[in-house]
Amino acid sequence: MEDEFFLHPIAIEETLDEIKTAVEERARALPEERNVRKKLDGWVLGITELQTKAAHIQQHIIPQVRRDLQFDFEDSNLILRVMVDGTAKDMFSDMLKEFPETRHPELRKSIYEFSKLPGKVESLAYLGNAALLLAAVHHLWASDTTPSKAMLDQKGQPFKDKKYQAQLERKWMLYENTIGFDHKPRSNIDKENHDRSTLVEAVFGLLYIKGGLDAVIKAMPLFLEEPDIKRELGSSRT
């Protein structure tokens, strides 16, 4: 898993700068009335929007996540890469057509790697989900020296429910601030909760990779602080 996600650990903001500079240089070489020039100018505006969102995440969201998880992550690009969504994929696919590999091999590599980032999130979320469930069992086991399977099933249920993970995500505001275009809340609450919980699980997948299970267990109070989970755990006491 670590090799898959970290094989090409691109720096999000630096890569966007590199791509934007190349597009601007290409645009300046063309007459303003050319359709290709207009398309390139549109890409510059699009990349600028992505840069603004990446800067907002760096300044406001990542510090909150680090504080809540009590974990530094060393490289903030880990979380930034999780935050790249698929809505800009078409733009980057068009860029690959404009910059042939024979003339722009390194630039094409950067564009391609950036466009593939959204596909990594589901894998990280799968790992994060498993780590969260195991950490929940550790927490519940520590509170009862001889827990029954029924008790683990009952008290562990809140940690499995997407809506509770979505509540934590709303605290961090990941869903509303992904690095992409025209991101609007879904009308279907279940689908929205799925998308929100996937982002949380992906962050916990990173936490597990970089800090191990102990780091995930240490972060469990984040869920225990949620009022609905407190209510669930309180009502399930025997």
JSON list of C-alpha atoms in Angstrom, two decimals:
[
{"chain": "A", "resi": 1, "resn": "MET", "atom": "CA", "xyz": [0.00, 0.00, 0.00]},
{"chain": "A", "resi": 2, "resn": "GLU", "atom": "CA", "xyz": [2.72, 2.48, 0.93]},
{"chain": "A", "resi": 3, "resn": "ASP", "atom": "CA", "xyz": [4.62, 1.77, -2.28]},
{"chain": "A", "resi": 4, "resn": "GLU", "atom": "CA", "xyz": [1.46, 2.26, -4.34]},
{"chain": "A", "resi": 5, "resn": "PHE", "atom": "CA", "xyz": [0.62, 5.66, -2.87]},
{"chain": "A", "resi": 6, "resn": "PHE", "atom": "CA", "xyz": [4.15, 6.96, -2.35]},
{"chain": "A", "resi": 7, "resn": "LEU", "atom": "CA", "xyz": [5.79, 5.63, -5.51]},
{"chain": "A", "resi": 8, "resn": "HIS", "atom": "CA", "xyz": [5.56, 9.09, -7.10]},
{"chain": "A", "resi": 9, "resn": "PRO", "atom": "CA", "xyz": [5.21, 11.44, -4.10]},
{"chain": "A", "resi": 10, "resn": "ILE", "atom": "CA", "xyz": [4.50, 14.58, -6.11]},
{"chain": "A", "resi": 11, "resn": "ALA", "atom": "CA", "xyz": [4.32, 17.88, -4.29]},
{"chain": "A", "resi": 12, "resn": "ILE", "atom": "CA", "xyz": [0.86, 19.24, -5.09]},
{"chain": "A", "resi": 13, "resn": "GLU", "atom": "CA", "xyz": [1.52, 22.99, -5.01]},
{"chain": "A", "resi": 14, "resn": "GLU", "atom": "CA", "xyz": [4.90, 22.75, -6.74]},
{"chain": "A", "resi": 15, "resn": "THR", "atom": "CA", "xyz": [3.47, 20.48, -9.44]},
{"chain": "A", "resi": 16, "resn": "LEU", "atom": "CA", "xyz": [0.58, 22.86, -10.10]},
{"chain": "A", "resi": 17, "resn": "ASP", "atom": "CA", "xyz": [3.11, 25.71, -10.37]},
{"chain": "A", "resi": 18, "resn": "GLU", "atom": "CA", "xyz": [5.14, 23.69, -12.88]},
{"chain": "A", "resi": 19, "resn": "ILE", "atom": "CA", "xyz": [2.11, 22.85, -15.01]},
{"chain": "A", "resi": 20, "resn": "LYS", "atom": "CA", "xyz": [0.74, 26.39, -14.89]},
{"chain": "A", "resi": 21, "resn": "THR", "atom": "CA", "xyz": [4.08, 27.89, -15.96]},
{"chain": "A", "resi": 22, "resn": "ALA", "atom": "CA", "xyz": [4.29, 25.52, -18.93]},
{"chain": "A", "resi": 23, "resn": "VAL", "atom": "CA", "xyz": [0.72, 26.32, -20.01]},
{"chain": "A", "resi": 24, "resn": "GLU", "atom": "CA", "xyz": [1.32, 30.08, -19.69]},
{"chain": "A", "resi": 25, "resn": "GLU", "atom": "CA", "xyz": [4.49, 29.86, -21.80]},
{"chain": "A", "resi": 26, "resn": "ARG", "atom": "CA", "xyz": [2.66, 27.86, -24.45]},
{"chain": "A", "resi": 27, "resn": "ALA", "atom": "CA", "xyz": [-0.21, 30.38, -24.46]},
{"chain": "A", "resi": 28, "resn": "ARG", "atom": "CA", "xyz": [2.10, 33.38, -24.85]},
{"chain": "A", "resi": 29, "resn": "ALA", "atom": "CA", "xyz": [3.54, 31.84, -28.00]},
{"chain": "A", "resi": 30, "resn": "LEU", "atom": "CA", "xyz": [0.13, 31.86, -29.71]},
{"chain": "A", "resi": 31, "resn": "PRO", "atom": "CA", "xyz": [-2.03, 34.71, -31.06]},
{"chain": "A", "resi": 32, "resn": "GLU", "atom": "CA", "xyz": [-4.85, 35.69, -28.69]},
{"chain": "A", "resi": 33, "resn": "GLU", "atom": "CA", "xyz": [-7.55, 34.98, -31.26]},
{"chain": "A", "resi": 34, "resn": "ARG", "atom": "CA", "xyz": [-6.56, 31.35, -31.72]},
{"chain": "A", "resi": 35, "resn": "ASN", "atom": "CA", "xyz": [-8.97, 28.81, -30.19]},
{"chain": "A", "resi": 36, "resn": "VAL", "atom": "CA", "xyz": [-6.04, 26.89, -28.74]},
{"chain": "A", "resi": 37, "resn": "ARG", "atom": "CA", "xyz": [-4.89, 30.08, -26.97]},
{"chain": "A", "resi": 38, "resn": "LYS", "atom": "CA", "xyz": [-8.34, 30.51, -25.45]},
{"chain": "A", "resi": 39, "resn": "LYS", "atom": "CA", "xyz": [-8.28, 26.92, -24.26]},
{"chain": "A", "resi": 40, "resn": "LEU", "atom": "CA", "xyz": [-4.86, 27.39, -22.69]},
{"chain": "A", "resi": 41, "resn": "ASP", "atom": "CA", "xyz": [-6.00, 30.58, -20.97]},
{"chain": "A", "resi": 42, "resn": "GLY", "atom": "CA", "xyz": [-8.92, 28.59, -19.54]},
{"chain": "A", "resi": 43, "resn": "TRP", "atom": "CA", "xyz": [-6.51, 26.01, -18.20]},
{"chain": "A", "resi": 44, "resn": "VAL", "atom": "CA", "xyz": [-4.50, 28.75, -16.48]},
{"chain": "A", "resi": 45, "resn": "LEU", "atom": "CA", "xyz": [-7.66, 29.94, -14.73]},
{"chain": "A", "resi": 46, "resn": "GLY", "atom": "CA", "xyz": [-8.51, 26.36, -13.76]},
{"chain": "A", "resi": 47, "resn": "ILE", "atom": "CA", "xyz": [-5.06, 25.67, -12.34]},
{"chain": "A", "resi": 48, "resn": "THR", "atom": "CA", "xyz": [-5.19, 28.95, -10.42]},
{"chain": "A", "resi": 49, "resn": "GLU", "atom": "CA", "xyz": [-8.45, 27.80, -8.83]},
{"chain": "A", "resi": 50, "resn": "LEU", "atom": "CA", "xyz": [-6.83, 24.50, -7.80]},
{"chain": "A", "resi": 51, "resn": "GLN", "atom": "CA", "xyz": [-3.86, 26.38, -6.36]},
{"chain": "A", "resi": 52, "resn": "THR", "atom": "CA", "xyz": [-6.17, 28.58, -4.29]},
{"chain": "A", "resi": 53, "resn": "LYS", "atom": "CA", "xyz": [-7.89, 25.52, -2.86]},
{"chain": "A", "resi": 54, "resn": "ALA", "atom": "CA", "xyz": [-4.59, 23.79, -2.11]},
{"chain": "A", "resi": 55, "resn": "ALA", "atom": "CA", "xyz": [-3.34, 26.89, -0.28]},
{"chain": "A", "resi": 56, "resn": "HIS", "atom": "CA", "xyz": [-6.56, 27.03, 1.77]},
{"chain": "A", "resi": 57, "resn": "ILE", "atom": "CA", "xyz": [-6.12, 23.38, 2.78]},
{"chain": "A", "resi": 58, "resn": "GLN", "atom": "CA", "xyz": [-2.51, 24.01, 3.78]},
{"chain": "A", "resi": 59, "resn": "GLN", "atom": "CA", "xyz": [-3.37, 27.04, 5.89]},
{"chain": "A", "resi": 60, "resn": "HIS", "atom": "CA", "xyz": [-6.65, 26.04, 7.52]},
{"chain": "A", "resi": 61, "resn": "ILE", "atom": "CA", "xyz": [-7.49, 22.34, 7.23]},
{"chain": "A", "resi": 62, "resn": "ILE", "atom": "CA", "xyz": [-4.22, 20.44, 7.62]},
{"chain": "A", "resi": 63, "resn": "PRO", "atom": "CA", "xyz": [-3.30, 22.21, 10.91]},
{"chain": "A", "resi": 64, "resn": "GLN", "atom": "CA", "xyz": [-6.70, 21.20, 12.34]},
{"chain": "A", "resi": 65, "resn": "VAL", "atom": "CA", "xyz": [-6.30, 17.58, 11.24]},
{"chain": "A", "resi": 66, "resn": "ARG", "atom": "CA", "xyz": [-2.79, 17.44, 12.70]},
{"chain": "A", "resi": 67, "resn": "ARG", "atom": "CA", "xyz": [-3.98, 18.85, 16.04]},
{"chain": "A", "resi": 68, "resn": "ASP", "atom": "CA", "xyz": [-6.96, 16.52, 16.28]},
{"chain": "A", "resi": 69, "resn": "LEU", "atom": "CA", "xyz": [-4.98, 13.41, 15.36]},
{"chain": "A", "resi": 70, "resn": "GLN", "atom": "CA", "xyz": [-1.97, 14.50, 17.44]},
{"chain": "A", "resi": 71, "resn": "PHE", "atom": "CA", "xyz": [0.20, 13.43, 14.53]},
{"chain": "A", "resi": 72, "resn": "ASP", "atom": "CA", "xyz": [2.46, 15.56, 12.32]},
{"chain": "A", "resi": 73, "resn": "PHE", "atom": "CA", "xyz": [2.53, 13.43, 9.11]},
{"chain": "A", "resi": 74, "resn": "GLU", "atom": "CA", "xyz": [5.91, 15.10, 8.39]},
{"chain": "A", "resi": 75, "resn": "ASP", "atom": "CA", "xyz": [4.84, 15.95, 4.83]},
{"chain": "A", "resi": 76, "resn": "SER", "atom": "CA", "xyz": [1.61, 17.93, 4.38]},
{"chain": "A", "resi": 77, "resn": "ASN", "atom": "CA", "xyz": [1.50, 16.74, 0.77]},
{"chain": "A", "resi": 78, "resn": "LEU", "atom": "CA", "xyz": [0.21, 13.40, 2.06]},
{"chain": "A", "resi": 79, "resn": "ILE", "atom": "CA", "xyz": [-3.10, 14.99, 3.02]},
{"chain": "A", "resi": 80, "resn": "LEU", "atom": "CA", "xyz": [-3.10, 17.28, -0.01]},
{"chain": "A", "resi": 81, "resn": "ARG", "atom": "CA", "xyz": [-2.88, 14.25, -2.30]},
{"chain": "A", "resi": 82, "resn": "VAL", "atom": "CA", "xyz": [-5.91, 12.73, -0.57]},
{"chain": "A", "resi": 83, "resn": "MET", "atom": "CA", "xyz": [-7.80, 15.97, -1.22]},
{"chain": "A", "resi": 84, "resn": "VAL", "atom": "CA", "xyz": [-7.42, 15.90, -5.03]},
{"chain": "A", "resi": 85, "resn": "ASP", "atom": "CA", "xyz": [-10.77, 14.86, -6.51]},
{"chain": "A", "resi": 86, "resn": "GLY", "atom": "CA", "xyz": [-11.62, 13.67, -10.02]},
{"chain": "A", "resi": 87, "resn": "THR", "atom": "CA", "xyz": [-13.41, 16.75, -11.32]},
{"chain": "A", "resi": 88, "resn": "ALA", "atom": "CA", "xyz": [-10.28, 18.18, -12.99]},
{"chain": "A", "resi": 89, "resn": "LYS", "atom": "CA", "xyz": [-9.43, 14.92, -14.76]},
{"chain": "A", "resi": 90, "resn": "ASP", "atom": "CA", "xyz": [-10.79, 16.06, -18.15]},
{"chain": "A", "resi": 91, "resn": "MET", "atom": "CA", "xyz": [-8.66, 19.19, -18.06]},
{"chain": "A", "resi": 92, "resn": "PHE", "atom": "CA", "xyz": [-5.49, 17.24, -17.38]},
{"chain": "A", "resi": 93, "resn": "SER", "atom": "CA", "xyz": [-6.38, 14.65, -20.03]},
{"chain": "A", "resi": 94, "resn": "ASP", "atom": "CA", "xyz": [-6.68, 17.47, -22.59]},
{"chain": "A", "resi": 95, "resn": "MET", "atom": "CA", "xyz": [-3.30, 18.82, -21.48]},
{"chain": "A", "resi": 96, "resn": "LEU", "atom": "CA", "xyz": [-1.66, 15.52, -22.31]},
{"chain": "A", "resi": 97, "resn": "LYS", "atom": "CA", "xyz": [-2.85, 15.98, -25.91]},
{"chain": "A", "resi": 98, "resn": "GLU", "atom": "CA", "xyz": [-1.41, 19.48, -26.09]},
{"chain": "A", "resi": 99, "resn": "PHE", "atom": "CA", "xyz": [2.05, 18.57, -24.76]},
{"chain": "A", "resi": 100, "resn": "PRO", "atom": "CA", "xyz": [3.57, 15.66, -26.76]},
{"chain": "A", "resi": 101, "resn": "GLU", "atom": "CA", "xyz": [5.85, 13.29, -24.89]},
{"chain": "A", "resi": 102, "resn": "THR", "atom": "CA", "xyz": [8.71, 13.76, -27.35]},
{"chain": "A", "resi": 103, "resn": "ARG", "atom": "CA", "xyz": [8.98, 17.44, -26.40]},
{"chain": "A", "resi": 104, "resn": "HIS", "atom": "CA", "xyz": [7.65, 17.53, -22.82]},
{"chain": "A", "resi": 105, "resn": "PRO", "atom": "CA", "xyz": [8.43, 14.18, -21.13]},
{"chain": "A", "resi": 106, "resn": "GLU", "atom": "CA", "xyz": [8.81, 15.51, -17.56]},
{"chain": "A", "resi": 107, "resn": "LEU", "atom": "CA", "xyz": [5.80, 17.79, -17.79]},
{"chain": "A", "resi": 108, "resn": "ARG", "atom": "CA", "xyz": [3.63, 14.97, -19.14]},
{"chain": "A", "resi": 109, "resn": "LYS", "atom": "CA", "xyz": [4.76, 12.77, -16.27]},
{"chain": "A", "resi": 110, "resn": "SER", "atom": "CA", "xyz": [3.69, 15.42, -13.75]},
{"chain": "A", "resi": 111, "resn": "ILE", "atom": "CA", "xyz": [0.31, 15.93, -15.44]},
{"chain": "A", "resi": 112, "resn": "TYR", "atom": "CA", "xyz": [-0.32, 12.19, -15.64]},
{"chain": "A", "resi": 113, "resn": "GLU", "atom": "CA", "xyz": [0.61, 11.53, -12.01]},
{"chain": "A", "resi": 114, "resn": "PHE", "atom": "CA", "xyz": [-1.57, 14.41, -10.81]},
{"chain": "A", "resi": 115, "resn": "SER", "atom": "CA", "xyz": [-4.55, 13.13, -12.79]},
{"chain": "A", "resi": 116, "resn": "LYS", "atom": "CA", "xyz": [-4.20, 9.65, -11.24]},
{"chain": "A", "resi": 117, "resn": "LEU", "atom": "CA", "xyz": [-4.30, 10.79, -7.61]},
{"chain": "A", "resi": 118, "resn": "PRO", "atom": "CA", "xyz": [-8.10, 10.50, -7.10]},
{"chain": "A", "resi": 119, "resn": "GLY", "atom": "CA", "xyz": [-7.91, 6.77, -7.81]},
{"chain": "A", "resi": 120, "resn": "LYS", "atom": "CA", "xyz": [-5.70, 6.24, -4.76]},
{"chain": "A", "resi": 121, "resn": "VAL", "atom": "CA", "xyz": [-8.21, 7.55, -2.23]},
{"chain": "A", "resi": 122, "resn": "GLU", "atom": "CA", "xyz": [-10.52, 4.52, -2.25]},
{"chain": "A", "resi": 123, "resn": "SER", "atom": "CA", "xyz": [-7.60, 2.18, -1.52]},
{"chain": "A", "resi": 124, "resn": "LEU", "atom": "CA", "xyz": [-6.43, 4.35, 1.36]},
{"chain": "A", "resi": 125, "resn": "ALA", "atom": "CA", "xyz": [-10.01, 4.56, 2.66]},
{"chain": "A", "resi": 126, "resn": "TYR", "atom": "CA", "xyz": [-10.30, 0.77, 2.63]},
{"chain": "A", "resi": 127, "resn": "LEU", "atom": "CA", "xyz": [-7.16, 0.52, 4.75]},
{"chain": "A", "resi": 128, "resn": "GLY", "atom": "CA", "xyz": [-8.33, 3.33, 7.03]},
{"chain": "A", "resi": 129, "resn": "ASN", "atom": "CA", "xyz": [-11.69, 1.64, 7.58]},
{"chain": "A", "resi": 130, "resn": "ALA", "atom": "CA", "xyz": [-9.99, -1.58, 8.66]},
{"chain": "A", "resi": 131, "resn": "ALA", "atom": "CA", "xyz": [-7.63, 0.31, 10.98]},
{"chain": "A", "resi": 132, "resn": "LEU", "atom": "CA", "xyz": [-10.54, 2.21, 12.56]},
{"chain": "A", "resi": 133, "resn": "LEU", "atom": "CA", "xyz": [-12.48, -0.97, 13.26]},
{"chain": "A", "resi": 134, "resn": "LEU", "atom": "CA", "xyz": [-9.45, -2.64, 14.81]},
{"chain": "A", "resi": 135, "resn": "ALA", "atom": "CA", "xyz": [-8.74, 0.46, 16.92]},
{"chain": "A", "resi": 136, "resn": "ALA", "atom": "CA", "xyz": [-12.38, 0.46, 18.06]},
{"chain": "A", "resi": 137, "resn": "VAL", "atom": "CA", "xyz": [-12.06, -3.15, 19.20]},
{"chain": "A", "resi": 138, "resn": "HIS", "atom": "CA", "xyz": [-8.92, -2.23, 21.16]},
{"chain": "A", "resi": 139, "resn": "HIS", "atom": "CA", "xyz": [-10.78, 0.64, 22.82]},
{"chain": "A", "resi": 140, "resn": "LEU", "atom": "CA", "xyz": [-13.81, -1.47, 23.71]},
{"chain": "A", "resi": 141, "resn": "TRP", "atom": "CA", "xyz": [-11.61, -4.33, 24.92]},
{"chain": "A", "resi": 142, "resn": "ALA", "atom": "CA", "xyz": [-9.72, -1.97, 27.23]},
{"chain": "A", "resi": 143, "resn": "SER", "atom": "CA", "xyz": [-13.01, -0.86, 28.80]},
{"chain": "A", "resi": 144, "resn": "ASP", "atom": "CA", "xyz": [-14.12, -4.44, 29.53]},
{"chain": "A", "resi": 145, "resn": "THR", "atom": "CA", "xyz": [-11.66, -7.18, 30.43]},
{"chain": "A", "resi": 146, "resn": "THR", "atom": "CA", "xyz": [-14.00, -9.93, 29.22]},
{"chain": "A", "resi": 147, "resn": "PRO", "atom": "CA", "xyz": [-16.12, -8.45, 26.42]},
{"chain": "A", "resi": 148, "resn": "SER", "atom": "CA", "xyz": [-18.59, -10.75, 24.71]},
{"chain": "A", "resi": 149, "resn": "LYS", "atom": "CA", "xyz": [-19.01, -10.88, 20.96]},
{"chain": "A", "resi": 150, "resn": "ALA", "atom": "CA", "xyz": [-22.51, -9.44, 21.38]},
{"chain": "A", "resi": 151, "resn": "MET", "atom": "CA", "xyz": [-21.12, -6.49, 23.33]},
{"chain": "A", "resi": 152, "resn": "LEU", "atom": "CA", "xyz": [-18.42, -5.86, 20.73]},
{"chain": "A", "resi": 153, "resn": "ASP", "atom": "CA", "xyz": [-21.01, -6.01, 17.95]},
{"chain": "A", "resi": 154, "resn": "GLN", "atom": "CA", "xyz": [-23.35, -3.65, 19.77]},
{"chain": "A", "resi": 155, "resn": "LYS", "atom": "CA", "xyz": [-20.88, -1.07, 21.06]},
{"chain": "A", "resi": 156, "resn": "GLY", "atom": "CA", "xyz": [-18.73, -1.28, 17.95]},
{"chain": "A", "resi": 157, "resn": "GLN", "atom": "CA", "xyz": [-21.60, -0.41, 15.61]},
{"chain": "A", "resi": 158, "resn": "PRO", "atom": "CA", "xyz": [-21.24, 3.39, 15.94]},
{"chain": "A", "resi": 159, "resn": "PHE", "atom": "CA", "xyz": [-17.63, 3.14, 14.76]},
{"chain": "A", "resi": 160, "resn": "LYS", "atom": "CA", "xyz": [-18.75, 1.36, 11.57]},
{"chain": "A", "resi": 161, "resn": "ASP", "atom": "CA", "xyz": [-21.54, 3.74, 10.61]},
{"chain": "A", "resi": 162, "resn": "LYS", "atom": "CA", "xyz": [-20.71, 6.11, 7.75]},
{"chain": "A", "resi": 163, "resn": "LYS", "atom": "CA", "xyz": [-22.78, 8.90, 9.26]},
{"chain": "A", "resi": 164, "resn": "TYR", "atom": "CA", "xyz": [-20.52, 9.15, 12.31]},
{"chain": "A", "resi": 165, "resn": "GLN", "atom": "CA", "xyz": [-17.40, 9.31, 10.18]},
{"chain": "A", "resi": 166, "resn": "ALA", "atom": "CA", "xyz": [-19.19, 11.96, 8.12]},
{"chain": "A", "resi": 167, "resn": "GLN", "atom": "CA", "xyz": [-19.75, 13.97, 11.30]},
{"chain": "A", "resi": 168, "resn": "LEU", "atom": "CA", "xyz": [-16.01, 14.03, 11.94]},
{"chain": "A", "resi": 169, "resn": "GLU", "atom": "CA", "xyz": [-15.43, 15.01, 8.33]},
{"chain": "A", "resi": 170, "resn": "ARG", "atom": "CA", "xyz": [-17.77, 17.99, 8.75]},
{"chain": "A", "resi": 171, "resn": "LYS", "atom": "CA", "xyz": [-15.56, 19.21, 11.57]},
{"chain": "A", "resi": 172, "resn": "TRP", "atom": "CA", "xyz": [-12.58, 19.15, 9.22]},
{"chain": "A", "resi": 173, "resn": "MET", "atom": "CA", "xyz": [-14.55, 20.36, 6.16]},
{"chain": "A", "resi": 174, "resn": "LEU", "atom": "CA", "xyz": [-12.70, 18.05, 3.76]},
{"chain": "A", "resi": 175, "resn": "TYR", "atom": "CA", "xyz": [-15.64, 17.44, 1.42]},
{"chain": "A", "resi": 176, "resn": "GLU", "atom": "CA", "xyz": [-16.30, 21.12, 0.74]},
{"chain": "A", "resi": 177, "resn": "ASN", "atom": "CA", "xyz": [-12.64, 21.92, 0.14]},
{"chain": "A", "resi": 178, "resn": "THR", "atom": "CA", "xyz": [-11.35, 19.19, -2.14]},
{"chain": "A", "resi": 179, "resn": "ILE", "atom": "CA", "xyz": [-8.93, 20.23, -4.89]},
{"chain": "A", "resi": 180, "resn": "GLY", "atom": "CA", "xyz": [-11.26, 20.17, -7.88]},
{"chain": "A", "resi": 181, "resn": "PHE", "atom": "CA", "xyz": [-14.02, 22.04, -9.72]},
{"chain": "A", "resi": 182, "resn": "ASP", "atom": "CA", "xyz": [-17.70, 22.77, -9.01]},
{"chain": "A", "resi": 183, "resn": "HIS", "atom": "CA", "xyz": [-17.89, 20.63, -5.91]},
{"chain": "A", "resi": 184, "resn": "LYS", "atom": "CA", "xyz": [-21.48, 20.66, -4.68]},
{"chain": "A", "resi": 185, "resn": "PRO", "atom": "CA", "xyz": [-23.10, 18.61, -1.89]},
{"chain": "A", "resi": 186, "resn": "ARG", "atom": "CA", "xyz": [-25.01, 15.62, -3.18]},
{"chain": "A", "resi": 187, "resn": "SER", "atom": "CA", "xyz": [-28.78, 15.63, -2.80]},
{"chain": "A", "resi": 188, "resn": "ASN", "atom": "CA", "xyz": [-28.75, 12.02, -1.55]},
{"chain": "A", "resi": 189, "resn": "ILE", "atom": "CA", "xyz": [-27.61, 12.05, 2.08]},
{"chain": "A", "resi": 190, "resn": "ASP", "atom": "CA", "xyz": [-26.36, 8.45, 1.97]},
{"chain": "A", "resi": 191, "resn": "LYS", "atom": "CA", "xyz": [-24.13, 9.18, -1.03]},
{"chain": "A", "resi": 192, "resn": "GLU", "atom": "CA", "xyz": [-22.90, 12.38, 0.57]},
{"chain": "A", "resi": 193, "resn": "ASN", "atom": "CA", "xyz": [-22.11, 10.55, 3.82]},
{"chain": "A", "resi": 194, "resn": "HIS", "atom": "CA", "xyz": [-20.26, 7.91, 1.79]},
{"chain": "A", "resi": 195, "resn": "ASP", "atom": "CA", "xyz": [-18.11, 10.55, 0.10]},
{"chain": "A", "resi": 196, "resn": "ARG", "atom": "CA", "xyz": [-17.46, 12.33, 3.38]},
{"chain": "A", "resi": 197, "resn": "SER", "atom": "CA", "xyz": [-16.58, 9.13, 5.24]},
{"chain": "A", "resi": 198, "resn": "THR", "atom": "CA", "xyz": [-14.29, 8.03, 2.40]},
{"chain": "A", "resi": 199, "resn": "LEU", "atom": "CA", "xyz": [-12.18, 11.16, 2.92]},
{"chain": "A", "resi": 200, "resn": "VAL", "atom": "CA", "xyz": [-12.00, 10.54, 6.68]},
{"chain": "A", "resi": 201, "resn": "GLU", "atom": "CA", "xyz": [-11.10, 6.89, 6.17]},
{"chain": "A", "resi": 202, "resn": "ALA", "atom": "CA", "xyz": [-8.39, 7.88, 3.68]},
{"chain": "A", "resi": 203, "resn": "VAL", "atom": "CA", "xyz": [-6.85, 10.23, 6.25]},
{"chain": "A", "resi": 204, "resn": "PHE", "atom": "CA", "xyz": [-6.92, 7.42, 8.80]},
{"chain": "A", "resi": 205, "resn": "GLY", "atom": "CA", "xyz": [-5.36, 5.15, 6.18]},
{"chain": "A", "resi": 206, "resn": "LEU", "atom": "CA", "xyz": [-2.48, 7.62, 5.97]},
{"chain": "A", "resi": 207, "resn": "LEU", "atom": "CA", "xyz": [-2.33, 7.76, 9.76]},
{"chain": "A", "resi": 208, "resn": "TYR", "atom": "CA", "xyz": [-2.07, 3.97, 9.93]},
{"chain": "A", "resi": 209, "resn": "ILE", "atom": "CA", "xyz": [0.65, 3.85, 7.27]},
{"chain": "A", "resi": 210, "resn": "LYS", "atom": "CA", "xyz": [2.77, 6.55, 8.89]},
{"chain": "A", "resi": 211, "resn": "GLY", "atom": "CA", "xyz": [2.02, 5.99, 12.58]},
{"chain": "A", "resi": 212, "resn": "GLY", "atom": "CA", "xyz": [0.81, 2.42, 12.89]},
{"chain": "A", "resi": 213, "resn": "LEU", "atom": "CA", "xyz": [-2.19, 1.13, 14.81]},
{"chain": "A", "resi": 214, "resn": "ASP", "atom": "CA", "xyz": [-1.10, 2.91, 18.01]},
{"chain": "A", "resi": 215, "resn": "ALA", "atom": "CA", "xyz": [-1.58, 6.28, 16.29]},
{"chain": "A", "resi": 216, "resn": "VAL", "atom": "CA", "xyz": [-5.10, 5.28, 15.20]},
{"chain": "A", "resi": 217, "resn": "ILE", "atom": "CA", "xyz": [-5.99, 4.06, 18.71]},
{"chain": "A", "resi": 218, "resn": "LYS", "atom": "CA", "xyz": [-4.70, 7.35, 20.13]},
{"chain": "A", "resi": 219, "resn": "ALA", "atom": "CA", "xyz": [-7.10, 9.20, 17.83]},
{"chain": "A", "resi": 220, "resn": "MET", "atom": "CA", "xyz": [-10.23, 7.27, 18.89]},
{"chain": "A", "resi": 221, "resn": "PRO", "atom": "CA", "xyz": [-11.36, 10.02, 21.33]},
{"chain": "A", "resi": 222, "resn": "LEU", "atom": "CA", "xyz": [-12.23, 12.06, 18.23]},
{"chain": "A", "resi": 223, "resn": "PHE", "atom": "CA", "xyz": [-15.14, 9.69, 17.67]},
{"chain": "A", "resi": 224, "resn": "LEU", "atom": "CA", "xyz": [-15.98, 9.35, 21.36]},
{"chain": "A", "resi": 225, "resn": "GLU", "atom": "CA", "xyz": [-16.46, 13.13, 21.56]},
{"chain": "A", "resi": 226, "resn": "GLU", "atom": "CA", "xyz": [-19.29, 13.00, 19.02]},
{"chain": "A", "resi": 227, "resn": "PRO", "atom": "CA", "xyz": [-22.62, 13.41, 20.87]},
{"chain": "A", "resi": 228, "resn": "ASP", "atom": "CA", "xyz": [-24.41, 10.75, 18.81]},
{"chain": "A", "resi": 229, "resn": "ILE", "atom": "CA", "xyz": [-21.70, 8.18, 19.53]},
{"chain": "A", "resi": 230, "resn": "LYS", "atom": "CA", "xyz": [-21.78, 9.03, 23.24]},
{"chain": "A", "resi": 231, "resn": "ARG", "atom": "CA", "xyz": [-25.52, 8.45, 23.13]},
{"chain": "A", "resi": 232, "resn": "GLU", "atom": "CA", "xyz": [-25.12, 5.14, 21.28]},
{"chain": "A", "resi": 233, "resn": "LEU", "atom": "CA", "xyz": [-22.49, 3.87, 23.70]},
{"chain": "A", "resi": 234, "resn": "GLY", "atom": "CA", "xyz": [-24.46, 5.05, 26.69]},
{"chain": "A", "resi": 235, "resn": "SER", "atom": "CA", "xyz": [-27.66, 3.35, 25.57]},
{"chain": "A", "resi": 236, "resn": "SER", "atom": "CA", "xyz": [-25.82, 0.07, 24.92]},
{"chain": "A", "resi": 237, "resn": "ARG", "atom": "CA", "xyz": [-24.37, -0.29, 28.40]},
{"chain": "A", "resi": 238, "resn": "THR", "atom": "CA", "xyz": [-25.42, -3.44, 30.18]}
]
